[in-house]
Short mmCIF file of C-alpha atoms in Angstrom, two decimals:
data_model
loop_
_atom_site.label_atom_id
_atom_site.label_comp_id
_atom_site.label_asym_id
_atom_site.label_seq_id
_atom_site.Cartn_x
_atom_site.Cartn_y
_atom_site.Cartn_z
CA UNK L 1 20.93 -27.67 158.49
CA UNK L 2 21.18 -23.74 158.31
CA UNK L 3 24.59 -22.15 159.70
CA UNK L 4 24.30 -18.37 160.97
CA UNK L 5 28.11 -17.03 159.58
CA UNK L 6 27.65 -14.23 161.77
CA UNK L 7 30.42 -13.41 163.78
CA UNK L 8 29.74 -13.76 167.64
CA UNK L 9 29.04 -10.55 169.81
CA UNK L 10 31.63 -9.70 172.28
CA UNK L 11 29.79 -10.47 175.71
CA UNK L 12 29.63 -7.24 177.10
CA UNK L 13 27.05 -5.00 179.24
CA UNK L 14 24.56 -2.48 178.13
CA UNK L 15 27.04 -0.28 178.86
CA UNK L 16 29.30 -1.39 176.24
CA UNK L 17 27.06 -1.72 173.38
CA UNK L 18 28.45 1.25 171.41
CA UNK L 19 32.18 -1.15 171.40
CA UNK L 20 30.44 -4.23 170.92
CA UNK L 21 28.57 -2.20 167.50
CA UNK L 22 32.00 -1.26 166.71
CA UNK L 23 33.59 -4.80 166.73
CA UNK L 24 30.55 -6.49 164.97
CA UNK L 25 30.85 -3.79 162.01
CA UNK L 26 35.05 -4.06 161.69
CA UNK L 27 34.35 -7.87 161.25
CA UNK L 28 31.77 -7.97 159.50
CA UNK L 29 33.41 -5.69 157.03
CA UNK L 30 36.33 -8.59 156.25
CA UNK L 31 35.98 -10.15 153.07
CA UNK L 32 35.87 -13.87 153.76
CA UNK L 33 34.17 -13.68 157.13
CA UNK L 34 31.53 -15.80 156.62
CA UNK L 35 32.90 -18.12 154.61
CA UNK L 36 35.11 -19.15 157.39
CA UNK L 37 33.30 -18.72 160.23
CA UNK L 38 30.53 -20.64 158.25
CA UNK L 39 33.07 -23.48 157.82
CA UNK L 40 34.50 -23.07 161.42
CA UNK L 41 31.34 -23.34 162.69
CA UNK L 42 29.91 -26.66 160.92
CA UNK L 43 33.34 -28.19 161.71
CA UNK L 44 32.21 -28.24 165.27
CA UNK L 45 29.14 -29.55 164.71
CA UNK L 46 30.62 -32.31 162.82
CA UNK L 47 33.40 -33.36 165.35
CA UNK L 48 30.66 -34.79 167.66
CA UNK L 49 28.87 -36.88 164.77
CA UNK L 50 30.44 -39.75 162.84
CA UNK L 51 30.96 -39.66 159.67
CA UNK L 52 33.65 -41.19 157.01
CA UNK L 53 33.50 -38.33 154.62
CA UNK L 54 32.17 -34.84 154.47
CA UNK L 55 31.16 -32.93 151.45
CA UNK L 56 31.39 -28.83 151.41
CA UNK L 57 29.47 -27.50 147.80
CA UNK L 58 30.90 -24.22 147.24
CA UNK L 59 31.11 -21.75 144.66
CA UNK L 60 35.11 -22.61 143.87
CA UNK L 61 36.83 -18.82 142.90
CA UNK L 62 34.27 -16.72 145.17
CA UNK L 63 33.92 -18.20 148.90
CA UNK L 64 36.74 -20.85 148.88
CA UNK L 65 38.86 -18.11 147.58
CA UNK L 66 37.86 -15.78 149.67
CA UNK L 67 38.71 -18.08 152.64
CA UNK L 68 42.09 -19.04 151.73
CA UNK L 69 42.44 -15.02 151.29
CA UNK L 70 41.43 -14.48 154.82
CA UNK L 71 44.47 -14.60 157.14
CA UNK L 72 46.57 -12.40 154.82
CA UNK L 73 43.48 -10.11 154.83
CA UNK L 74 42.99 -10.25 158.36
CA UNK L 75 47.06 -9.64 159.37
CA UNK L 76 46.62 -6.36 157.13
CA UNK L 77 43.43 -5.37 159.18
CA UNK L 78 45.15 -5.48 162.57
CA UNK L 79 48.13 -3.67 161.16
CA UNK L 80 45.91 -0.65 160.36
CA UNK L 81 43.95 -0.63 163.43
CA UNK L 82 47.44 -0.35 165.24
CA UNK L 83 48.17 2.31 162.83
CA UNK L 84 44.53 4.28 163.54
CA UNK L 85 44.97 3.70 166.81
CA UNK L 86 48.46 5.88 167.13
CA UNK L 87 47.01 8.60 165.11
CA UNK L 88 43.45 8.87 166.26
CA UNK L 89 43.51 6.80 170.05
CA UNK L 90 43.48 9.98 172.07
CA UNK L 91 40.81 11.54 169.81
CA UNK L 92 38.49 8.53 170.37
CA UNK L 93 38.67 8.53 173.35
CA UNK L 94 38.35 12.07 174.10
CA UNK L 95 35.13 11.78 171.45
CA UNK L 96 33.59 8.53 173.70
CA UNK L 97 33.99 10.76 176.88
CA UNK L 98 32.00 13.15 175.33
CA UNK L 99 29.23 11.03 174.31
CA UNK L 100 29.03 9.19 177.24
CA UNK L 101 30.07 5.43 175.94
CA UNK L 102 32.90 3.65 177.43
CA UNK L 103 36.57 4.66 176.42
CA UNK L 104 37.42 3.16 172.49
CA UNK L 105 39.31 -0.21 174.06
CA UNK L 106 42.13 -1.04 170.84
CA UNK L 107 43.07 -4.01 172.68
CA UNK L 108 39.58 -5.88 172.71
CA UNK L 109 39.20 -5.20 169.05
CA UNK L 110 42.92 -6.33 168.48
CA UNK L 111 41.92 -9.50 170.78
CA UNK L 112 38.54 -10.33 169.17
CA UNK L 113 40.62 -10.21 165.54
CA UNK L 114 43.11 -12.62 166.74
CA UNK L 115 40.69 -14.94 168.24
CA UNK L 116 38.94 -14.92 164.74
CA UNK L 117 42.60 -15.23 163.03
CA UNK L 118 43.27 -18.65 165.20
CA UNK L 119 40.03 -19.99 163.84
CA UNK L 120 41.07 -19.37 160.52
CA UNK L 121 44.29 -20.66 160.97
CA UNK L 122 42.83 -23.70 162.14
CA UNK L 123 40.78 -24.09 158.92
CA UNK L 124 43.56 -23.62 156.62
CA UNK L 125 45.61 -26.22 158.73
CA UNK L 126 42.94 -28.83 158.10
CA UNK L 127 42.54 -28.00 154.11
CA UNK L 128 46.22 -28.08 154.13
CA UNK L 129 45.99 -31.69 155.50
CA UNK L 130 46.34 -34.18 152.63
CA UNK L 131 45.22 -36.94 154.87
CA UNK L 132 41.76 -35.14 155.90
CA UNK L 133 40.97 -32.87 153.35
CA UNK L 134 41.05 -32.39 149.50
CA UNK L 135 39.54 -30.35 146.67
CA UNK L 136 37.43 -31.75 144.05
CA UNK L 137 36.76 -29.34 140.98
CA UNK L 138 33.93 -29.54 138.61
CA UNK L 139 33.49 -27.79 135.76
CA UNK L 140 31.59 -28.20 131.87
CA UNK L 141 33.71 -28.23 128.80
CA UNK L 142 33.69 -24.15 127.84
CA UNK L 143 36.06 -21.73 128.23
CA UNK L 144 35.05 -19.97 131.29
CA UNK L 145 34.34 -22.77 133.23
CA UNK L 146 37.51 -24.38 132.41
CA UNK L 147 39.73 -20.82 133.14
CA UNK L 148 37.73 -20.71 136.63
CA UNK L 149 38.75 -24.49 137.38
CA UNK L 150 42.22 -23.75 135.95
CA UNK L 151 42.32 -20.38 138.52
CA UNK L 152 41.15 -22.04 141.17
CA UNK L 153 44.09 -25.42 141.00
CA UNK L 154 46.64 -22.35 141.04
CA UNK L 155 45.76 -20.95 144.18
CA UNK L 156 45.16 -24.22 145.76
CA UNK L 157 48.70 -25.30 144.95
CA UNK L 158 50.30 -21.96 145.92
CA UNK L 159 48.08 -22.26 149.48
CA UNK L 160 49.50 -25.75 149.19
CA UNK L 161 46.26 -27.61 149.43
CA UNK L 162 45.73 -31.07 147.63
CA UNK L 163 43.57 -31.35 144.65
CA UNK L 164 43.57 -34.01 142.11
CA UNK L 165 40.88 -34.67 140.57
CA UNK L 166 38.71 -32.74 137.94
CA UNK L 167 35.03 -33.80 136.89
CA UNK L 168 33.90 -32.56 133.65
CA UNK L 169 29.91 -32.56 134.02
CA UNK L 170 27.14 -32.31 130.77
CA UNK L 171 29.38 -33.75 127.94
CA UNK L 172 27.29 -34.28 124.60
CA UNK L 173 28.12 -37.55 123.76
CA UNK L 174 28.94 -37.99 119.91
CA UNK L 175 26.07 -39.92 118.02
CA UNK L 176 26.98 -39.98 114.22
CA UNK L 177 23.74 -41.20 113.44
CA UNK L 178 22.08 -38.02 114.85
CA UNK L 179 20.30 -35.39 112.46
CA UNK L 180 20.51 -32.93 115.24
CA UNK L 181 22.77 -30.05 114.03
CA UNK L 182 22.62 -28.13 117.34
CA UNK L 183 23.91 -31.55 119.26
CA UNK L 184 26.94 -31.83 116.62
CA UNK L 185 28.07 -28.39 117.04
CA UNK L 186 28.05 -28.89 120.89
CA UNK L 187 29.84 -32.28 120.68
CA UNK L 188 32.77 -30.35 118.48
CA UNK L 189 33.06 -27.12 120.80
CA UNK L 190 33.58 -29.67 123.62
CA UNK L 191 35.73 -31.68 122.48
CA UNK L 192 38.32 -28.70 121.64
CA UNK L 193 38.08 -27.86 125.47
CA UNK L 194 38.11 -31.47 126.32
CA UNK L 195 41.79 -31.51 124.95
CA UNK L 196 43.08 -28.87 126.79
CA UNK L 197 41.45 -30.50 130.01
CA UNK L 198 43.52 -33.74 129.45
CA UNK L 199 46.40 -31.79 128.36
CA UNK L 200 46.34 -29.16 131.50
CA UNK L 201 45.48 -32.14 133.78
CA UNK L 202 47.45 -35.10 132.74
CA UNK L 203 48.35 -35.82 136.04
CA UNK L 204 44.79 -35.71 137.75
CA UNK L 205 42.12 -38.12 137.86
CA UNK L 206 39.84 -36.45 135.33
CA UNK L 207 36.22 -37.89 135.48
CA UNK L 208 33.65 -37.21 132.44
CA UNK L 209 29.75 -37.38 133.06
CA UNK L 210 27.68 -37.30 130.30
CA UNK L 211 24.54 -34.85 130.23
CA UNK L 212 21.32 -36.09 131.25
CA UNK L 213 17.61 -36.03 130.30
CA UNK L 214 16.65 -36.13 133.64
CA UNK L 215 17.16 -34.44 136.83
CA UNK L 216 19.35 -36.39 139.65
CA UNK L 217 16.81 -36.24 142.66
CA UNK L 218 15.68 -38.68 144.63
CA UNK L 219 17.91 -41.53 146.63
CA UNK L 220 17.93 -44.11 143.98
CA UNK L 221 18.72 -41.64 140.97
CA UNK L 222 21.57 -40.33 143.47
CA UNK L 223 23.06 -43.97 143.52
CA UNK L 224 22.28 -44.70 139.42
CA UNK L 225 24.52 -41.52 139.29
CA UNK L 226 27.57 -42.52 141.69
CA UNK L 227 28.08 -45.23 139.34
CA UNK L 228 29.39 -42.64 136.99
CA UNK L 229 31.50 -41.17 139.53
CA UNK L 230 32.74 -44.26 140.69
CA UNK L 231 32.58 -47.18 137.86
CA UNK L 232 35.91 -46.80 135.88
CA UNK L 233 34.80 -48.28 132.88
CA UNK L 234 31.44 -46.23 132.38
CA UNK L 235 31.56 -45.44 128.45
CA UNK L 236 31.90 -41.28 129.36
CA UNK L 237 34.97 -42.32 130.00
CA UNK L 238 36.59 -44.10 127.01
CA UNK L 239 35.28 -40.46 124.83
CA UNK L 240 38.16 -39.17 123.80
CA UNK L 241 38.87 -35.26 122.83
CA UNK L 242 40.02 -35.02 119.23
CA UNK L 243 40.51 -31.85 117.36
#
């Protein structure tokens, strides 16, 4: 399924294509716009379809920041246009006379940003719903992943959102026996980061996967690989981060 973010076009006349311009390029111009009409939009696909769970991939500290950004952003946005519009209104209107388009209209601007504002709203109430929604962050055992993942639970608790569980993907898994010097030095660098996972996360359901040989594609690999996610006592999870 492909989802057009773009924001919809005001409905308007030939006559009023200059206005409708100018509304499609003030929100298009607001970072997290199409993250949340994105989600907005495959929300109402979804309502009509049953399903028991549904599973949004995104990049964690670029659009799903964005989108928790985007009413704070947005308030700011209508503040100045009420501010542009007491200093330059008569000017802009003078200027549209001139060139023949219809007369700069504040308020349909002002009401197309608070229609978009009530969608967002409406997304952050359901991510703010325990019961419906929750976060799931996965990351690899080096430095920048684990600072992204840490970044990312902070705003999610300050937006009060639930997340509880961390997956910690590709982990080397020790093998004394091996002769491979590249694997051992792998196996200790992750380790080092695998205690400060446990230590940062104590209270989460942290989930280790080891790293395959093989791509996960294909239906039955899918399922061979949601026994790791799922399976408890899977041996990725007895390793055990030591200094």
């Amino acid at each position: 399924m492909e989802v057009d973010p773009t924001v919809d076009k005001v409905k308007a006349g030939d006559d009023e294509s200059v206005m409708g311009g100018m509304m499609q390029e003030i929100m298009g111009s607001i970072p997290g716009i199409d993250e949340a009409m994105s989600f907005a939009e495959v929300m109402k696909l979804v309502q009509s379809m049953e399903y028991s769970c549904i599973v949004f991939d995104t990049a964690p500290t670029g659009h799903t920041l964005r989108l928790l950004q985007f009413p704070s952003i947005l308030e700011k946005g209508l503040a100045k246009i009420m501010d542009l519009k007491e200093k330059f209104g008569g000017m802009l209107t003078q200027m549209s006379s001139l060139m023949g388009a219809p007369a700069f209209d504040d308020a349909a601007i002002t009401e197309q940003l608070n229609s978009t504002k009530e969608v967002i709203d409406e997304v952050i109430r359901q991510f703010q719903d325990p019961e419906s929604t929750t976060f799931v962050c996965v990351c690899i055992a080096e430095f920048l992943s684990l600072y992204e993942t840490e970044r990312l639970v902070q705003e999610l608790t300050k937006f009060e959102i639930d997340t509880h569980n961390v997956i910690v993907n590709q982990l080397v898994m020790p093998d004394e026996k091996s002769s491979c010097g590249l694997c051992k030095s792998r196996v200790l660098i992750q380790q080092k980061y695998l205690s400060q996972i446990d230590d940062l996360y104590e209270d989460f359901n942290v989930t280790k996967l080891p790293l395959l040989t093989h791509e996960v594609r294909g239906v039955e690999m899918i399922k061979e690989f949601s026994e790791l996610l799922t399976n408890p006592d899977n041996k990725v999870q007895s390793l055990k981060a030591t200094q």
